[in-house]
mmCIF file of C-alpha atoms in Angstrom:
data_model
loop_
_atom_site.group_PDB
_atom_site.id
_atom_site.type_symbol
_atom_site.label_atom_id
_atom_site.label_comp_id
_atom_site.label_asym_id
_atom_site.label_seq_id
_atom_site.Cartn_x
_atom_site.Cartn_y
_atom_site.Cartn_z
ATOM 1 C CA UNK A 1 -5.423 -3.293 11.265
ATOM 2 C CA UNK A 2 -6.250 0.427 11.374
ATOM 3 C CA UNK A 3 -5.239 2.364 8.277
ATOM 4 C CA UNK A 4 -4.489 -0.747 6.290
ATOM 5 C CA UNK A 5 -6.653 -2.211 3.541
ATOM 6 C CA UNK A 6 -6.481 -4.741 0.744
ATOM 7 C CA UNK A 7 -6.911 -3.401 -2.758
ATOM 8 C CA UNK A 8 -6.489 -4.480 -6.325
ATOM 9 C CA UNK A 9 -3.062 -4.018 -7.729
ATOM 10 C CA UNK A 10 -2.513 -2.373 -11.119
ATOM 11 C CA UNK A 11 1.195 -2.574 -11.963
ATOM 12 C CA UNK A 12 2.207 -0.126 -14.680
ATOM 13 C CA UNK A 13 5.644 -0.505 -16.249
ATOM 14 C CA UNK A 14 7.335 2.292 -18.203
ATOM 15 C CA UNK A 15 8.870 1.547 -21.575
ATOM 16 C CA UNK A 16 12.288 2.109 -20.003
ATOM 17 C CA UNK A 17 12.174 -1.390 -18.521
ATOM 18 C CA UNK A 18 13.231 -2.699 -21.917
ATOM 19 C CA UNK A 19 11.310 -4.197 -24.805
ATOM 20 C CA UNK A 20 14.114 -5.792 -26.769
ATOM 21 C CA UNK A 21 11.823 -8.731 -27.560
ATOM 22 C CA UNK A 22 9.020 -6.515 -28.909
ATOM 23 C CA UNK A 23 7.815 -7.441 -32.405
ATOM 24 C CA UNK A 24 4.947 -4.971 -32.876
ATOM 25 C CA UNK A 25 1.659 -5.706 -34.625
ATOM 26 C CA UNK A 26 -0.483 -6.061 -31.481
ATOM 27 C CA UNK A 27 -2.428 -9.219 -30.722
ATOM 28 C CA UNK A 28 -1.826 -10.777 -34.159
ATOM 29 C CA UNK A 29 1.921 -10.422 -33.775
ATOM 30 C CA UNK A 30 1.722 -11.954 -30.303
ATOM 31 C CA UNK A 31 -0.168 -14.987 -31.625
ATOM 32 C CA UNK A 32 2.229 -15.403 -34.569
ATOM 33 C CA UNK A 33 5.288 -15.194 -32.341
ATOM 34 C CA UNK A 34 3.924 -17.740 -29.876
ATOM 35 C CA UNK A 35 2.914 -20.122 -32.667
ATOM 36 C CA UNK A 36 6.402 -19.850 -34.158
ATOM 37 C CA UNK A 37 7.842 -20.826 -30.780
ATOM 38 C CA UNK A 38 5.533 -23.843 -30.639
ATOM 39 C CA UNK A 39 3.443 -22.429 -27.782
ATOM 40 C CA UNK A 40 -0.258 -21.913 -27.293
ATOM 41 C CA UNK A 41 -1.021 -18.272 -28.253
ATOM 42 C CA UNK A 42 -2.955 -17.891 -24.995
ATOM 43 C CA UNK A 43 0.272 -18.635 -23.109
ATOM 44 C CA UNK A 44 1.467 -15.093 -23.827
ATOM 45 C CA UNK A 45 -1.278 -13.845 -21.557
ATOM 46 C CA UNK A 46 -0.126 -16.004 -18.646
ATOM 47 C CA UNK A 47 1.303 -13.893 -15.825
ATOM 48 C CA UNK A 48 4.827 -14.828 -14.739
ATOM 49 C CA UNK A 49 5.351 -16.776 -11.507
ATOM 50 C CA UNK A 50 8.234 -16.358 -9.070
ATOM 51 C CA UNK A 51 9.665 -19.696 -7.927
ATOM 52 C CA UNK A 52 12.554 -18.524 -5.743
ATOM 53 C CA UNK A 53 14.548 -15.450 -4.755
ATOM 54 C CA UNK A 54 18.117 -16.101 -3.661
ATOM 55 C CA UNK A 55 21.122 -13.929 -2.899
ATOM 56 C CA UNK A 56 24.097 -13.932 -5.275
ATOM 57 C CA UNK A 57 27.287 -11.823 -5.350
ATOM 58 C CA UNK A 58 25.613 -9.616 -8.004
ATOM 59 C CA UNK A 59 22.388 -9.120 -6.047
ATOM 60 C CA UNK A 60 19.018 -10.869 -5.713
ATOM 61 C CA UNK A 61 18.377 -13.573 -8.324
ATOM 62 C CA UNK A 62 14.636 -13.723 -9.048
ATOM 63 C CA UNK A 63 13.787 -17.011 -10.789
ATOM 64 C CA UNK A 64 10.495 -18.303 -12.098
ATOM 65 C CA UNK A 65 8.351 -19.397 -15.035
ATOM 66 C CA UNK A 66 6.602 -17.491 -17.810
ATOM 67 C CA UNK A 67 5.540 -18.150 -21.405
ATOM 68 C CA UNK A 68 8.387 -19.553 -23.555
ATOM 69 C CA UNK A 69 10.556 -16.765 -25.024
ATOM 70 C CA UNK A 70 8.465 -14.066 -23.320
ATOM 71 C CA UNK A 71 10.068 -10.828 -22.180
ATOM 72 C CA UNK A 72 9.812 -10.680 -18.381
ATOM 73 C CA UNK A 73 10.082 -7.341 -16.585
ATOM 74 C CA UNK A 74 10.448 -6.748 -12.863
ATOM 75 C CA UNK A 75 9.955 -3.253 -11.514
ATOM 76 C CA UNK A 76 8.418 0.110 -12.243
ATOM 77 C CA UNK A 77 9.822 2.979 -14.309
ATOM 78 C CA UNK A 78 13.521 3.651 -13.858
ATOM 79 C CA UNK A 79 13.733 1.006 -11.106
ATOM 80 C CA UNK A 80 13.050 -1.881 -13.505
ATOM 81 C CA UNK A 81 14.918 -4.950 -14.722
ATOM 82 C CA UNK A 82 14.159 -7.385 -17.543
ATOM 83 C CA UNK A 83 15.195 -10.700 -19.095
ATOM 84 C CA UNK A 84 13.875 -13.152 -21.685
ATOM 85 C CA UNK A 85 12.467 -16.525 -20.704
ATOM 86 C CA UNK A 86 14.067 -19.526 -22.381
ATOM 87 C CA UNK A 87 12.356 -22.135 -24.575
ATOM 88 C CA UNK A 88 10.861 -23.799 -21.492
ATOM 89 C CA UNK A 89 9.658 -20.524 -19.989
ATOM 90 C CA UNK A 90 12.270 -20.335 -17.226
ATOM 91 C CA UNK A 91 13.697 -16.911 -16.435
ATOM 92 C CA UNK A 92 16.190 -15.289 -14.082
ATOM 93 C CA UNK A 93 16.423 -11.570 -13.335
ATOM 94 C CA UNK A 94 19.280 -10.148 -11.260
ATOM 95 C CA UNK A 95 18.294 -7.165 -9.106
ATOM 96 C CA UNK A 96 21.332 -5.370 -7.666
ATOM 97 C CA UNK A 97 21.284 -4.380 -3.986
ATOM 98 C CA UNK A 98 19.888 -0.957 -3.117
ATOM 99 C CA UNK A 99 20.069 1.460 -0.215
ATOM 100 C CA UNK A 100 16.302 1.363 0.382
ATOM 101 C CA UNK A 101 13.679 -1.384 0.306
ATOM 102 C CA UNK A 102 12.228 -2.080 -3.138
ATOM 103 C CA UNK A 103 8.622 -2.774 -4.179
ATOM 104 C CA UNK A 104 8.693 -4.357 -7.644
ATOM 105 C CA UNK A 105 5.876 -5.449 -9.952
ATOM 106 C CA UNK A 106 6.177 -8.390 -12.374
ATOM 107 C CA UNK A 107 4.858 -8.770 -15.916
ATOM 108 C CA UNK A 108 5.496 -10.368 -19.304
ATOM 109 C CA UNK A 109 5.238 -8.629 -22.660
ATOM 110 C CA UNK A 110 5.086 -9.856 -26.246
ATOM 111 C CA UNK A 111 4.162 -7.294 -28.873
ATOM 112 C CA UNK A 112 1.225 -5.371 -27.444
ATOM 113 C CA UNK A 113 0.100 -8.263 -25.200
ATOM 114 C CA UNK A 114 0.925 -7.745 -21.506
ATOM 115 C CA UNK A 115 0.275 -10.159 -18.613
ATOM 116 C CA UNK A 116 0.718 -8.742 -15.114
ATOM 117 C CA UNK A 117 1.166 -10.782 -11.951
ATOM 118 C CA UNK A 118 -1.174 -9.783 -9.089
ATOM 119 C CA UNK A 119 1.645 -9.828 -6.522
ATOM 120 C CA UNK A 120 4.529 -7.473 -5.851
ATOM 121 C CA UNK A 121 8.015 -8.476 -4.743
ATOM 122 C CA UNK A 122 9.497 -6.722 -1.710
ATOM 123 C CA UNK A 123 13.298 -6.793 -1.491
ATOM 124 C CA UNK A 124 15.174 -5.650 1.631
ATOM 125 C CA UNK A 125 17.928 -3.057 1.349
ATOM 126 C CA UNK A 126 21.578 -4.061 1.347
ATOM 127 C CA UNK A 127 22.838 -5.184 4.754
ATOM 128 C CA UNK A 128 19.394 -5.974 6.203
ATOM 129 C CA UNK A 129 18.874 -9.685 6.963
ATOM 130 C CA UNK A 130 15.108 -9.630 6.300
ATOM 131 C CA UNK A 131 13.934 -12.186 3.692
ATOM 132 C CA UNK A 132 12.342 -11.211 0.356
ATOM 133 C CA UNK A 133 8.538 -11.251 0.367
ATOM 134 C CA UNK A 134 6.002 -11.896 -2.415
ATOM 135 C CA UNK A 135 2.720 -10.222 -1.494
ATOM 136 C CA UNK A 136 -0.705 -9.940 -3.149
ATOM 137 C CA UNK A 137 -3.854 -8.196 -1.862
ATOM 138 C CA UNK A 138 -6.056 -10.454 0.255
ATOM 139 C CA UNK A 139 -3.600 -13.354 0.245
ATOM 140 C CA UNK A 140 -0.958 -14.725 2.585
ATOM 141 C CA UNK A 141 2.504 -13.471 1.708
ATOM 142 C CA UNK A 142 5.127 -15.915 0.502
ATOM 143 C CA UNK A 143 8.380 -15.694 2.454
ATOM 144 C CA UNK A 144 11.589 -16.696 0.681
ATOM 145 C CA UNK A 145 13.217 -18.288 3.725
ATOM 146 C CA UNK A 146 13.414 -21.691 5.372
ATOM 147 C CA UNK A 147 9.986 -23.209 6.082
ATOM 148 C CA UNK A 148 8.636 -22.585 9.596
ATOM 149 C CA UNK A 149 5.444 -23.436 11.453
ATOM 150 C CA UNK A 150 4.602 -19.710 11.476
ATOM 151 C CA UNK A 151 6.014 -17.757 8.553
ATOM 152 C CA UNK A 152 4.043 -14.519 8.117
ATOM 153 C CA UNK A 153 1.298 -12.331 9.566
ATOM 154 C CA UNK A 154 -0.364 -10.065 6.998
ATOM 155 C CA UNK A 155 -2.388 -7.034 8.013
ATOM 156 C CA UNK A 156 -5.564 -6.888 5.922
ATOM 157 C CA UNK A 157 -8.956 -5.205 5.837
ATOM 158 C CA UNK A 158 -11.961 -6.241 7.956
ATOM 159 C CA UNK A 159 -13.603 -8.696 8.273
ATOM 160 C CA UNK A 160 -10.531 -10.869 7.695
ATOM 161 C CA UNK A 161 -8.355 -9.101 10.240
ATOM 162 C CA UNK A 162 -4.855 -10.544 10.059
ATOM 163 C CA UNK A 163 -3.907 -13.364 7.695
ATOM 164 C CA UNK A 164 -1.528 -15.839 9.359
ATOM 165 C CA UNK A 165 0.350 -18.511 7.385
ATOM 166 C CA UNK A 166 3.070 -21.107 7.717
ATOM 167 C CA UNK A 167 4.242 -24.614 6.861
ATOM 168 C CA UNK A 168 3.592 -27.850 8.743
ATOM 169 C CA UNK A 169 3.446 -31.507 7.725
ATOM 170 C CA UNK A 170 1.172 -32.713 4.951
ATOM 171 C CA UNK A 171 -2.476 -32.645 6.156
ATOM 172 C CA UNK A 172 -1.253 -31.643 9.632
ATOM 173 C CA UNK A 173 -3.638 -29.994 12.108
ATOM 174 C CA UNK A 174 -2.691 -26.462 13.146
ATOM 175 C CA UNK A 175 -4.325 -24.496 15.961
ATOM 176 C CA UNK A 176 -4.559 -20.711 15.595
ATOM 177 C CA UNK A 177 -5.381 -18.112 18.281
ATOM 178 C CA UNK A 178 -7.057 -15.670 18.652
ATOM 179 C CA UNK A 179 -10.061 -17.281 17.074
ATOM 180 C CA UNK A 180 -9.530 -20.782 18.499
ATOM 181 C CA UNK A 181 -9.487 -22.265 15.029
ATOM 182 C CA UNK A 182 -8.142 -25.619 13.844
ATOM 183 C CA UNK A 183 -6.706 -25.572 10.330
ATOM 184 C CA UNK A 184 -5.533 -28.389 8.055
ATOM 185 C CA UNK A 185 -2.330 -27.991 6.058
ATOM 186 C CA UNK A 186 -2.521 -28.842 2.350
ATOM 187 C CA UNK A 187 -0.575 -31.507 0.456
ATOM 188 C CA UNK A 188 2.480 -29.215 0.370
ATOM 189 C CA UNK A 189 2.211 -28.527 4.102
ATOM 190 C CA UNK A 190 1.014 -24.930 3.647
ATOM 191 C CA UNK A 191 -1.702 -23.544 5.910
ATOM 192 C CA UNK A 192 -3.450 -20.167 6.123
ATOM 193 C CA UNK A 193 -5.952 -18.734 8.614
ATOM 194 C CA UNK A 194 -7.496 -15.468 9.823
ATOM 195 C CA UNK A 195 -6.739 -14.044 13.273
ATOM 196 C CA UNK A 196 -9.052 -11.205 14.326
ATOM 197 C CA UNK A 197 -8.057 -8.236 16.436
ATOM 198 C CA UNK A 198 -4.575 -7.140 17.496
ATOM 199 C CA UNK A 199 -1.881 -8.357 19.876
ATOM 200 C CA UNK A 200 -0.167 -11.764 20.158
ATOM 201 C CA UNK A 201 -0.773 -14.646 17.763
ATOM 202 C CA UNK A 202 -0.297 -18.275 18.835
ATOM 203 C CA UNK A 203 0.119 -21.221 16.475
ATOM 204 C CA UNK A 204 0.114 -24.834 17.707
ATOM 205 C CA UNK A 205 1.165 -27.788 15.602
ATOM 206 C CA UNK A 206 3.627 -30.640 15.283
ATOM 207 C CA UNK A 207 3.785 -30.952 19.070
ATOM 208 C CA UNK A 208 4.890 -27.378 19.745
ATOM 209 C CA UNK A 209 3.548 -23.854 20.060
ATOM 210 C CA UNK A 210 4.788 -20.533 18.696
ATOM 211 C CA UNK A 211 3.604 -17.190 20.091
ATOM 212 C CA UNK A 212 4.554 -13.905 18.428
ATOM 213 C CA UNK A 213 3.539 -10.268 18.702
ATOM 214 C CA UNK A 214 3.620 -8.834 15.172
ATOM 215 C CA UNK A 215 4.258 -5.182 14.455
ATOM 216 C CA UNK A 216 3.892 -3.143 11.287
ATOM 217 C CA UNK A 217 5.952 -0.169 10.060
ATOM 218 C CA UNK A 218 4.630 3.303 9.307
ATOM 219 C CA UNK A 219 5.131 4.194 5.656
ATOM 220 C CA UNK A 220 6.031 7.838 5.082
ATOM 221 C CA UNK A 221 4.285 9.845 2.326
ATOM 222 C CA UNK A 222 6.032 9.523 -1.015
ATOM 223 C CA UNK A 223 7.690 6.215 -0.143
ATOM 224 C CA UNK A 224 6.755 2.949 -1.872
ATOM 225 C CA UNK A 225 8.137 0.409 0.609
ATOM 226 C CA UNK A 226 9.699 0.074 4.038
ATOM 227 C CA UNK A 227 11.290 -2.927 5.775
ATOM 228 C CA UNK A 228 12.596 -2.722 9.330
ATOM 229 C CA UNK A 229 13.258 -4.796 12.443
ATOM 230 C CA UNK A 230 10.210 -4.876 14.729
ATOM 231 C CA UNK A 231 10.253 -6.994 17.878
ATOM 232 C CA UNK A 232 11.489 -10.517 17.158
ATOM 233 C CA UNK A 233 11.048 -10.191 13.408
ATOM 234 C CA UNK A 234 10.755 -7.967 10.367
ATOM 235 C CA UNK A 235 8.010 -5.531 9.484
ATOM 236 C CA UNK A 236 7.075 -4.752 5.871
ATOM 237 C CA UNK A 237 4.901 -1.922 4.552
ATOM 238 C CA UNK A 238 4.221 -1.061 0.916
ATOM 239 C CA UNK A 239 1.998 1.292 -1.022
ATOM 240 C CA UNK A 240 -0.466 0.252 -3.714
ATOM 241 C CA UNK A 241 -0.926 2.408 -6.834
ATOM 242 C CA UNK A 242 -4.186 3.825 -5.422
ATOM 243 C CA UNK A 243 -2.330 5.062 -2.341
ATOM 244 C CA UNK A 244 -3.565 2.417 0.119
ATOM 245 C CA UNK A 245 -0.930 0.782 2.329
ATOM 246 C CA UNK A 246 -0.542 -2.888 3.182
ATOM 247 C CA UNK A 247 1.789 -4.459 5.722
ATOM 248 C CA UNK A 248 3.162 -7.797 6.905
ATOM 249 C CA UNK A 249 5.351 -9.153 9.679
ATOM 250 C CA UNK A 250 7.771 -12.094 9.459
ATOM 251 C CA UNK A 251 9.474 -13.804 12.432
ATOM 252 C CA UNK A 252 13.253 -13.522 12.375
ATOM 253 C CA UNK A 253 14.221 -16.986 11.130
ATOM 254 C CA UNK A 254 17.385 -18.094 9.335
ATOM 255 C CA UNK A 255 17.511 -17.543 5.594
ATOM 256 C CA UNK A 256 18.967 -19.972 3.074
ATOM 257 C CA UNK A 257 21.560 -17.398 1.997
ATOM 258 C CA UNK A 258 22.997 -14.138 3.260
ATOM 259 C CA UNK A 259 21.791 -10.779 2.000
ATOM 260 C CA UNK A 260 23.750 -9.353 -0.935
ATOM 261 C CA UNK A 261 26.559 -7.017 0.008
ATOM 262 C CA UNK A 262 26.192 -3.316 -0.802
ATOM 263 C CA UNK A 263 27.468 -2.292 -4.210
ATOM 264 C CA UNK A 264 30.461 0.008 -4.716
#
């Protein structure tokens, strides 16, 4: 799409995000701490993974896996939240609702060792029924909503054009237009394909067809993220640290839970 490009993501987190689990001593301290916890020292360099994002009365609950006992931080600068993973590496971070859309990075820290996830998490503002989105440059976005044949259309740089993704049956055949391509879903039912050009996108599979016309928001200067209703779905736009903008579009499908209510 014009004006949109994929780029590497460098997520920098200010010390304000909290380093209560910091031991100091650099790499040696990291290795000693991981060995004391019974973990492989290299595990401290494993980037955290987000498993699910669900709404709770307190806000969005971001749950996933990291190194055991690692300090997990979500966010940038003052807009950052942190928690410690348990002995199995599971973590949960509660992000309270906000007035504007949030673009949050994810990393773990132990001593001076930092492992950053390549993706960013996009959270809709309070009162907007759009689902949370996990997005990484050059990849299909992950939508935290009920599985659908067509789940997301990502705007990317040429020659890929748009990245279209969804969920079908295991090893199911999926037709994608434009491009007249036939794709095969993986063992989990996930499929991904490239659709060149602009305009409508049609996906055929499981005995039915879905046609959508995705749209992408305009991100104003100085703003990190924007989520808004566009057509029969939700448009997402976010800024990378180098200033480039990426965007995605998600059909308006039911979510597993309602959006968190605005805070007081």
